[in-house]
PDB file of C-alpha atoms in Angstrom:
ATOM      1  CA  MET A 209     -10.686   6.799 -11.979  1.00  0.00           C
ATOM      2  CA  ILE A 210     -10.726   5.167  -8.384  1.00  0.00           C
ATOM      3  CA  LEU A 211     -14.066   3.447  -7.787  1.00  0.00           C
ATOM      4  CA  ILE A 212     -15.739   3.236  -4.411  1.00  0.00           C
ATOM      5  CA  LEU A 213     -18.878   1.216  -3.692  1.00  0.00           C
ATOM      6  CA  ASP A 214     -20.246   1.911  -0.061  1.00  0.00           C
ATOM      7  CA  ASP A 215     -23.471   1.970   1.435  1.00  0.00           C
ATOM      8  CA  THR A 216     -22.538   3.292   4.497  1.00  0.00           C
ATOM      9  CA  PHE A 217     -20.276   6.121   3.064  1.00  0.00           C
ATOM     10  CA  GLU A 218     -23.146   8.796   4.096  1.00  0.00           C
ATOM     11  CA  GLU A 219     -23.952   7.670   7.439  1.00  0.00           C
ATOM     12  CA  ARG A 220     -20.244   6.862   8.584  1.00  0.00           C
ATOM     13  CA  LYS A 221     -18.079   9.599   6.630  1.00  0.00           C
ATOM     14  CA  ALA A 222     -18.058  11.889   9.939  1.00  0.00           C
ATOM     15  CA  ASP A 223     -16.035   8.974  11.639  1.00  0.00           C
ATOM     16  CA  TYR A 224     -13.072   9.046   8.974  1.00  0.00           C
ATOM     17  CA  PRO A 225     -10.818  12.374   8.050  1.00  0.00           C
ATOM     18  CA  LEU A 226     -12.238  12.540   4.633  1.00  0.00           C
ATOM     19  CA  SER A 227     -12.480  16.687   4.485  1.00  0.00           C
ATOM     20  CA  TYR A 228     -10.017  16.659   1.899  1.00  0.00           C
ATOM     21  CA  LEU A 229     -12.077  14.834  -0.607  1.00  0.00           C
ATOM     22  CA  ILE A 230     -13.864  18.376  -1.503  1.00  0.00           C
ATOM     23  CA  ASP A 231     -10.532  19.293  -3.296  1.00  0.00           C
ATOM     24  CA  THR A 232     -10.845  19.342  -7.211  1.00  0.00           C
ATOM     25  CA  LYS A 233      -7.441  17.069  -7.527  1.00  0.00           C
ATOM     26  CA  TYR A 234      -9.515  14.419  -5.505  1.00  0.00           C
ATOM     27  CA  ARG A 235     -12.999  14.907  -6.783  1.00  0.00           C
ATOM     28  CA  ASN A 236     -11.409  14.287 -10.640  1.00  0.00           C
ATOM     29  CA  ILE A 237     -10.221  10.816  -9.806  1.00  0.00           C
ATOM     30  CA  ILE A 238     -12.452   9.415  -7.098  1.00  0.00           C
ATOM     31  CA  GLU A 239     -16.329   8.512  -7.610  1.00  0.00           C
ATOM     32  CA  ILE A 240     -17.986   7.123  -4.648  1.00  0.00           C
ATOM     33  CA  VAL A 241     -21.288   5.589  -5.365  1.00  0.00           C
ATOM     34  CA  THR A 242     -23.377   4.885  -2.064  1.00  0.00           C
ATOM     35  CA  HIS A 243     -27.014   3.627  -3.303  1.00  0.00           C
ATOM     36  CA  ILE A 244     -27.404   1.088  -5.942  1.00  0.00           C
ATOM     37  CA  LYS A 245     -30.761  -0.034  -7.104  1.00  0.00           C
ATOM     38  CA  GLY A 246     -30.715  -3.808  -8.358  1.00  0.00           C
ATOM     39  CA  ASN A 247     -31.810  -2.591 -11.996  1.00  0.00           C
ATOM     40  CA  GLU A 248     -28.894  -0.448 -12.193  1.00  0.00           C
ATOM     41  CA  ILE A 249     -26.270  -3.620 -11.647  1.00  0.00           C
ATOM     42  CA  ASN A 250     -25.615  -3.763 -15.442  1.00  0.00           C
ATOM     43  CA  SER A 251     -24.962   0.226 -16.250  1.00  0.00           C
ATOM     44  CA  LEU A 252     -22.767  -0.315 -13.064  1.00  0.00           C
ATOM     45  CA  GLU A 253     -20.795  -2.406 -15.354  1.00  0.00           C
ATOM     46  CA  LYS A 254     -19.371   0.741 -17.485  1.00  0.00           C
ATOM     47  CA  ARG A 255     -18.138   2.277 -14.626  1.00  0.00           C
ATOM     48  CA  VAL A 256     -16.021  -0.472 -13.408  1.00  0.00           C
ATOM     49  CA  LYS A 257     -14.726  -0.725 -16.958  1.00  0.00           C
ATOM     50  CA  ILE A 258     -13.492   3.003 -16.777  1.00  0.00           C
ATOM     51  CA  SER A 259     -12.246   2.662 -13.643  1.00  0.00           C
ATOM     52  CA  THR A 260      -8.402   1.936 -12.781  1.00  0.00           C
ATOM     53  CA  CYS A 261      -9.364   0.277  -9.294  1.00  0.00           C
ATOM     54  CA  VAL A 262     -12.545  -0.757  -7.484  1.00  0.00           C
ATOM     55  CA  ALA A 263     -13.148  -0.619  -3.862  1.00  0.00           C
ATOM     56  CA  CYS A 264     -16.210  -2.207  -2.330  1.00  0.00           C
ATOM     57  CA  HIS A 265     -18.087  -2.797   0.958  1.00  0.00           C
ATOM     58  CA  ARG A 266     -17.830  -6.344   1.869  1.00  0.00           C
ATOM     59  CA  THR A 267     -21.594  -6.589   3.004  1.00  0.00           C
ATOM     60  CA  ILE A 268     -22.910  -3.979   0.640  1.00  0.00           C
ATOM     61  CA  LYS A 269     -26.711  -3.536   0.481  1.00  0.00           C
ATOM     62  CA  PHE A 270     -28.463  -3.013  -2.590  1.00  0.00           C
ATOM     63  CA  TYR A 271     -32.054  -1.893  -2.923  1.00  0.00           C
ATOM     64  CA  GLY A 272     -35.145  -2.606  -4.874  1.00  0.00           C
ATOM     65  CA  ASN A 273     -37.222  -0.284  -6.932  1.00  0.00           C
ATOM     66  CA  SER A 274     -39.318  -0.012  -4.144  1.00  0.00           C
ATOM     67  CA  GLY A 275     -36.475   1.647  -2.090  1.00  0.00           C
ATOM     68  CA  ASN A 276     -36.198  -1.151   0.322  1.00  0.00           C
ATOM     69  CA  PHE A 277     -33.191  -3.175   1.148  1.00  0.00           C
ATOM     70  CA  LEU A 278     -33.038  -6.972  -1.204  1.00  0.00           C
ATOM     71  CA  ALA A 279     -33.412  -9.765   0.396  1.00  0.00           C
ATOM     72  CA  ARG A 280     -30.128 -11.573   1.314  1.00  0.00           C
ATOM     73  CA  GLU A 281     -30.036 -14.228  -1.626  1.00  0.00           C
ATOM     74  CA  GLN A 282     -30.772 -11.683  -4.341  1.00  0.00           C
ATOM     75  CA  ASN A 283     -28.268  -9.257  -2.774  1.00  0.00           C
ATOM     76  CA  ASN A 284     -25.761 -12.046  -2.631  1.00  0.00           C
ATOM     77  CA  ARG A 285     -26.140 -12.514  -6.606  1.00  0.00           C
ATOM     78  CA  PHE A 286     -25.646  -8.905  -7.178  1.00  0.00           C
ATOM     79  CA  PHE A 287     -22.556  -8.816  -5.205  1.00  0.00           C
ATOM     80  CA  GLU A 288     -21.185 -11.677  -7.059  1.00  0.00           C
ATOM     81  CA  LYS A 289     -22.234  -9.934 -10.571  1.00  0.00           C
ATOM     82  CA  ILE A 290     -20.129  -6.807  -9.445  1.00  0.00           C
ATOM     83  CA  GLU A 291     -17.279  -9.089  -8.372  1.00  0.00           C
ATOM     84  CA  TYR A 292     -17.574 -10.784 -12.008  1.00  0.00           C
ATOM     85  CA  PHE A 293     -17.586  -7.468 -13.645  1.00  0.00           C
ATOM     86  CA  ILE A 294     -14.232  -6.637 -11.793  1.00  0.00           C
ATOM     87  CA  ASN A 295     -12.388  -9.994 -12.625  1.00  0.00           C
ATOM     88  CA  ILE A 296     -13.472  -9.716 -16.512  1.00  0.00           C
ATOM     89  CA  HIS A 297     -11.958  -6.383 -16.594  1.00  0.00           C
ATOM     90  CA  LYS A 298      -9.145  -7.407 -14.415  1.00  0.00           C
ATOM     91  CA  LYS A 299      -9.481  -4.243 -12.438  1.00  0.00           C
ATOM     92  CA  PRO A 300      -7.439  -4.133  -9.055  1.00  0.00           C
ATOM     93  CA  TYR A 301      -9.982  -4.831  -6.365  1.00  0.00           C
ATOM     94  CA  ILE A 302     -10.168  -3.807  -2.566  1.00  0.00           C
ATOM     95  CA  SER A 303     -12.540  -5.506  -0.424  1.00  0.00           C
ATOM     96  CA  PHE A 304     -13.058  -3.577   2.974  1.00  0.00           C
ATOM     97  CA  SER A 305     -15.363  -4.369   5.954  1.00  0.00           C
ATOM     98  CA  GLY A 306     -15.329  -3.331   9.774  1.00  0.00           C
ATOM     99  CA  SER A 307     -15.491  -7.118  10.288  1.00  0.00           C
ATOM    100  CA  ASN A 308     -12.067  -7.540   8.604  1.00  0.00           C
ATOM    101  CA  ASN A 309      -9.515  -7.718  11.693  1.00  0.00           C
ATOM    102  CA  GLN A 310      -6.813  -8.620   9.452  1.00  0.00           C
ATOM    103  CA  THR A 311      -5.566  -7.090   6.319  1.00  0.00           C
ATOM    104  CA  LYS A 312      -4.458  -9.593   3.600  1.00  0.00           C
ATOM    105  CA  GLU A 313      -2.478  -8.633   0.205  1.00  0.00           C
ATOM    106  CA  LEU A 314      -4.137 -11.722  -1.709  1.00  0.00           C
ATOM    107  CA  SER A 315      -2.252 -10.606  -4.995  1.00  0.00           C
ATOM    108  CA  ALA A 316      -0.595  -7.668  -6.515  1.00  0.00           C
ATOM    109  CA  SER A 317      -4.287  -6.911  -7.601  1.00  0.00           C
ATOM    110  CA  ASN A 318      -6.630  -7.891  -4.418  1.00  0.00           C
ATOM    111  CA  LEU A 319      -6.660  -6.803  -1.263  1.00  0.00           C
ATOM    112  CA  ILE A 320      -8.984  -7.385   1.704  1.00  0.00           C
ATOM    113  CA  ILE A 321      -8.709  -4.595   4.418  1.00  0.00           C
ATOM    114  CA  ASN A 322     -10.196  -3.344   7.631  1.00  0.00           C
ATOM    115  CA  LYS A 323     -13.025  -0.393   6.390  1.00  0.00           C
ATOM    116  CA  ARG A 324     -11.545   2.204   9.197  1.00  0.00           C
ATOM    117  CA  GLN A 325      -8.122   1.424   8.092  1.00  0.00           C
ATOM    118  CA  PHE A 326      -9.041   2.038   4.159  1.00  0.00           C
ATOM    119  CA  TYR A 327     -10.451   5.356   5.080  1.00  0.00           C
ATOM    120  CA  TYR A 328      -7.619   6.386   7.029  1.00  0.00           C
ATOM    121  CA  ASN A 329      -5.197   5.680   4.883  1.00  0.00           C
ATOM    122  CA  LEU A 330      -7.493   6.509   1.474  1.00  0.00           C
ATOM    123  CA  GLN A 331      -5.478   9.914   1.013  1.00  0.00           C
ATOM    124  CA  GLY A 332      -2.212   8.754   0.763  1.00  0.00           C
ATOM    125  CA  PHE A 333      -3.438   6.014  -1.583  1.00  0.00           C
ATOM    126  CA  LEU A 334      -4.764   8.994  -3.619  1.00  0.00           C
ATOM    127  CA  ASP A 335      -1.948  11.227  -3.403  1.00  0.00           C
ATOM    128  CA  TYR A 336       0.561   7.884  -4.769  1.00  0.00           C
ATOM    129  CA  TYR A 337      -2.161   7.514  -7.673  1.00  0.00           C
ATOM    130  CA  LEU A 338      -2.022  11.556  -8.782  1.00  0.00           C
ATOM    131  CA  ASP A 339       1.621  11.368  -8.443  1.00  0.00           C
ATOM    132  CA  ASN A 340       2.642   7.917  -9.911  1.00  0.00           C
ATOM    133  CA  ASN A 341      -0.691   7.147 -12.231  1.00  0.00           C
ATOM    134  CA  GLU A 342      -0.760   3.559 -10.759  1.00  0.00           C
ATOM    135  CA  VAL A 343      -2.138   1.729  -7.664  1.00  0.00           C
ATOM    136  CA  GLU A 344       0.081   1.055  -4.390  1.00  0.00           C
ATOM    137  CA  PHE A 345      -2.010  -1.090  -1.928  1.00  0.00           C
ATOM    138  CA  LYS A 346       0.982  -0.671   0.629  1.00  0.00           C
ATOM    139  CA  THR A 347      -0.286   2.860   0.796  1.00  0.00           C
ATOM    140  CA  LEU A 348      -3.464   1.327   2.580  1.00  0.00           C
ATOM    141  CA  ILE A 349      -1.793  -0.934   4.396  1.00  0.00           C
ATOM    142  CA  TYR A 350       0.768   1.045   5.821  1.00  0.00           C
ATOM    143  CA  GLY A 351      -0.007   4.460   5.406  1.00  0.00           C
ATOM    144  CA  LYS A 352       1.730   7.206   3.423  1.00  0.00           C
ATOM    145  CA  ASN A 353       5.006   6.560   4.595  1.00  0.00           C
ATOM    146  CA  TRP A 354       4.621   2.688   3.759  1.00  0.00           C
ATOM    147  CA  LEU A 355       8.647   2.945   2.092  1.00  0.00           C
ATOM    148  CA  GLY A 356       9.877   2.730   5.667  1.00  0.00           C
ATOM    149  CA  TYR A 357       7.902  -0.679   6.058  1.00  0.00           C
ATOM    150  CA  ASP A 358       9.653  -2.262   3.128  1.00  0.00           C
ATOM    151  CA  LEU A 359      12.977  -1.014   4.179  1.00  0.00           C
ATOM    152  CA  ALA A 360      12.346  -2.324   7.602  1.00  0.00           C
ATOM    153  CA  ILE A 361      11.767  -5.743   5.765  1.00  0.00           C
ATOM    154  CA  ILE A 362      15.220  -5.669   4.093  1.00  0.00           C
ATOM    155  CA  GLN A 363      17.145  -4.345   6.826  1.00  0.00           C
ATOM    156  CA  SER A 364      15.700  -7.401   9.032  1.00  0.00           C
ATOM    157  CA  ASN A 365      17.271  -9.267   6.282  1.00  0.00           C
ATOM    158  CA  ILE A 366      20.477  -7.541   6.488  1.00  0.00           C
ATOM    159  CA  TYR A 367      20.718  -7.873  10.069  1.00  0.00           C
ATOM    160  CA  TYR A 368      20.123 -11.707   9.962  1.00  0.00           C
ATOM    161  CA  ILE A 369      23.054 -12.058   7.617  1.00  0.00           C
ATOM    162  CA  LEU A 370      25.357  -9.930   9.828  1.00  0.00           C
ATOM    163  CA  ASN A 371      24.281 -11.775  13.025  1.00  0.00           C
ATOM    164  CA  ASN A 372      25.480 -15.255  11.202  1.00  0.00           C
ATOM    165  CA  HIS A 373      28.805 -13.725  10.935  1.00  0.00           C
ATOM    166  CA  SER A 374      29.072 -11.754  14.252  1.00  0.00           C
ATOM    167  CA  ASN A 375      32.586 -12.499  14.274  1.00  0.00           C
ATOM    168  CA  TRP A 376      33.153 -10.339  11.180  1.00  0.00           C
ATOM    169  CA  ARG A 377      33.763  -6.713  12.177  1.00  0.00           C
ATOM    170  CA  PHE A 378      33.966  -5.097   8.634  1.00  0.00           C
ATOM    171  CA  LEU A 379      31.991  -4.498   5.465  1.00  0.00           C
ATOM    172  CA  SER A 380      34.906  -5.254   3.313  1.00  0.00           C
ATOM    173  CA  GLU A 381      35.244  -8.681   4.890  1.00  0.00           C
ATOM    174  CA  PHE A 382      31.460  -9.659   3.588  1.00  0.00           C
ATOM    175  CA  GLN A 383      32.640  -8.303  -0.147  1.00  0.00           C
ATOM    176  CA  GLN A 384      35.057 -10.870  -0.220  1.00  0.00           C
ATOM    177  CA  LYS A 385      33.337 -13.599   1.444  1.00  0.00           C
ATOM    178  CA  ASP A 386      29.535 -13.262   1.312  1.00  0.00           C
ATOM    179  CA  THR A 387      27.598 -11.635  -1.633  1.00  0.00           C
ATOM    180  CA  LYS A 388      24.042 -12.267   0.026  1.00  0.00           C
ATOM    181  CA  LEU A 389      24.877  -9.228   2.106  1.00  0.00           C
ATOM    182  CA  PHE A 390      25.515  -6.902  -0.658  1.00  0.00           C
ATOM    183  CA  SER A 391      22.444  -8.434  -2.476  1.00  0.00           C
ATOM    184  CA  GLU A 392      20.418  -7.247   0.336  1.00  0.00           C
ATOM    185  CA  LEU A 393      22.089  -3.750   0.392  1.00  0.00           C
ATOM    186  CA  GLN A 394      21.356  -3.093  -2.974  1.00  0.00           C
ATOM    187  CA  ARG A 395      17.713  -4.053  -2.670  1.00  0.00           C
ATOM    188  CA  PHE A 396      17.926  -1.528   0.469  1.00  0.00           C
ATOM    189  CA  ASN A 397      18.995   1.590  -1.781  1.00  0.00           C
ATOM    190  CA  GLN A 398      16.830   0.606  -4.670  1.00  0.00           C
ATOM    191  CA  VAL A 399      13.962   1.296  -2.168  1.00  0.00           C
ATOM    192  CA  ALA A 400      15.368   4.189  -0.455  1.00  0.00           C
ATOM    193  CA  SER A 401      16.765   5.867  -3.696  1.00  0.00           C
ATOM    194  CA  LEU A 402      19.775   7.451  -2.244  1.00  0.00           C
ATOM    195  CA  PHE A 403      22.310   6.521  -4.838  1.00  0.00           C
ATOM    196  CA  ALA A 404      21.552   6.229  -8.446  1.00  0.00           C
ATOM    197  CA  THR A 405      23.916   3.179  -9.085  1.00  0.00           C
ATOM    198  CA  ALA A 406      24.692   0.079  -7.206  1.00  0.00           C
ATOM    199  CA  GLU A 407      28.305   1.051  -7.735  1.00  0.00           C
ATOM    200  CA  GLU A 408      28.145   4.446  -6.060  1.00  0.00           C
ATOM    201  CA  TRP A 409      26.184   2.918  -3.241  1.00  0.00           C
ATOM    202  CA  GLU A 410      28.470   0.243  -2.546  1.00  0.00           C
ATOM    203  CA  GLN A 411      31.549   2.718  -2.545  1.00  0.00           C
ATOM    204  CA  TYR A 412      30.012   4.925  -0.080  1.00  0.00           C
ATOM    205  CA  ILE A 413      28.901   2.549   2.501  1.00  0.00           C
ATOM    206  CA  ILE A 414      32.414   0.556   2.396  1.00  0.00           C
ATOM    207  CA  LYS A 415      34.043   3.888   2.751  1.00  0.00           C
ATOM    208  CA  GLU A 416      31.772   5.855   5.473  1.00  0.00           C
ATOM    209  CA  PHE A 417      30.555   2.613   7.292  1.00  0.00           C
ATOM    210  CA  ASN A 418      32.770  -0.430   6.968  1.00  0.00           C
ATOM    211  CA  GLU A 419      32.797  -0.657  10.829  1.00  0.00           C
ATOM    212  CA  ILE A 420      29.430  -3.243  11.021  1.00  0.00           C
ATOM    213  CA  CYS A 421      28.226  -1.221  14.368  1.00  0.00           C
ATOM    214  CA  ASP A 422      28.787   1.952  12.179  1.00  0.00           C
ATOM    215  CA  LEU A 423      26.283   0.396   9.432  1.00  0.00           C
ATOM    216  CA  ARG A 424      23.833  -0.840  11.416  1.00  0.00           C
ATOM    217  CA  SER A 425      23.071   2.560  12.917  1.00  0.00           C
ATOM    218  CA  PHE A 426      23.267   3.994   9.338  1.00  0.00           C
ATOM    219  CA  LEU A 427      20.702   1.392   8.269  1.00  0.00           C
ATOM    220  CA  GLU A 428      18.500   2.363  11.564  1.00  0.00           C
ATOM    221  CA  ARG A 429      18.523   5.993  10.746  1.00  0.00           C
ATOM    222  CA  ILE A 430      17.458   5.639   7.270  1.00  0.00           C
ATOM    223  CA  VAL A 431      14.549   3.074   8.419  1.00  0.00           C
ATOM    224  CA  LYS A 432      13.300   5.690  11.135  1.00  0.00           C
ATOM    225  CA  SER A 433      13.559   8.690   8.913  1.00  0.00           C
ATOM    226  CA  TYR A 434      11.161   6.998   6.199  1.00  0.00           C
ATOM    227  CA  LEU A 435       8.539   5.691   8.886  1.00  0.00           C
ATOM    228  CA  LYS A 436       8.391   9.183  10.220  1.00  0.00           C
ATOM    229  CA  TYR A 437       8.666  11.764   7.150  1.00  0.00           C
ATOM    230  CA  GLY A 438       8.608   9.518   3.974  1.00  0.00           C
ATOM    231  CA  LYS A 439      12.256  10.066   3.099  1.00  0.00           C
ATOM    232  CA  TYR A 440      15.437  10.371   4.263  1.00  0.00           C
ATOM    233  CA  ILE A 441      15.750  13.637   5.712  1.00  0.00           C
ATOM    234  CA  TYR A 442      19.703  13.959   6.430  1.00  0.00           C
ATOM    235  CA  ASN A 443      22.738  14.802   4.596  1.00  0.00           C
ATOM    236  CA  LEU A 444      24.886  11.727   2.981  1.00  0.00           C
TER     237      LEU A 444
END
């Protein structure tokens, strides 16, 4: 279950593409809490405990029993208590706010993200959770085709190595003299899942793309395909 705590959700949900949330498959894995009274904070711990991940509006406002907003100091204490529950139960934590101009993955279990970016990429995040039964922050950071961004980083590392040996024209030369390139190429295949084994992948690229200019074009095609479609759509 993905738990979202957002006091602005009802008034702002029309600003985001969230109509899919009415589908049963999403309703079964997400709970959105929009109105929290101060005397409900302790009972909220149970929801945090059974959740897989918690996302919270960074400037969430809590209510008193009268229905009015709590004073800032008291509100801050309740917010700190929610973060305490998240920490003691070791839940992945997403903090979102419209004032967050820069997304930061503080750790594998702690993400700060802009609110609009969070809601625009939420469906891809939920789909990944449904398919893999695990939380992947990169789906929120980069969108549903996030693997393309991972591949682009590895591609950049590969090009850096190639540029340092611009006088070598063939991949087979690197095989004999520089193992760093093949380590990065293996990482590329592990992310793209093009071949089941490292040996098959290495044999294929040496046979089909031994010339460096051809290899560059091939890697570029893979990255562009993943960025646009989330997979490699061409035949190998």
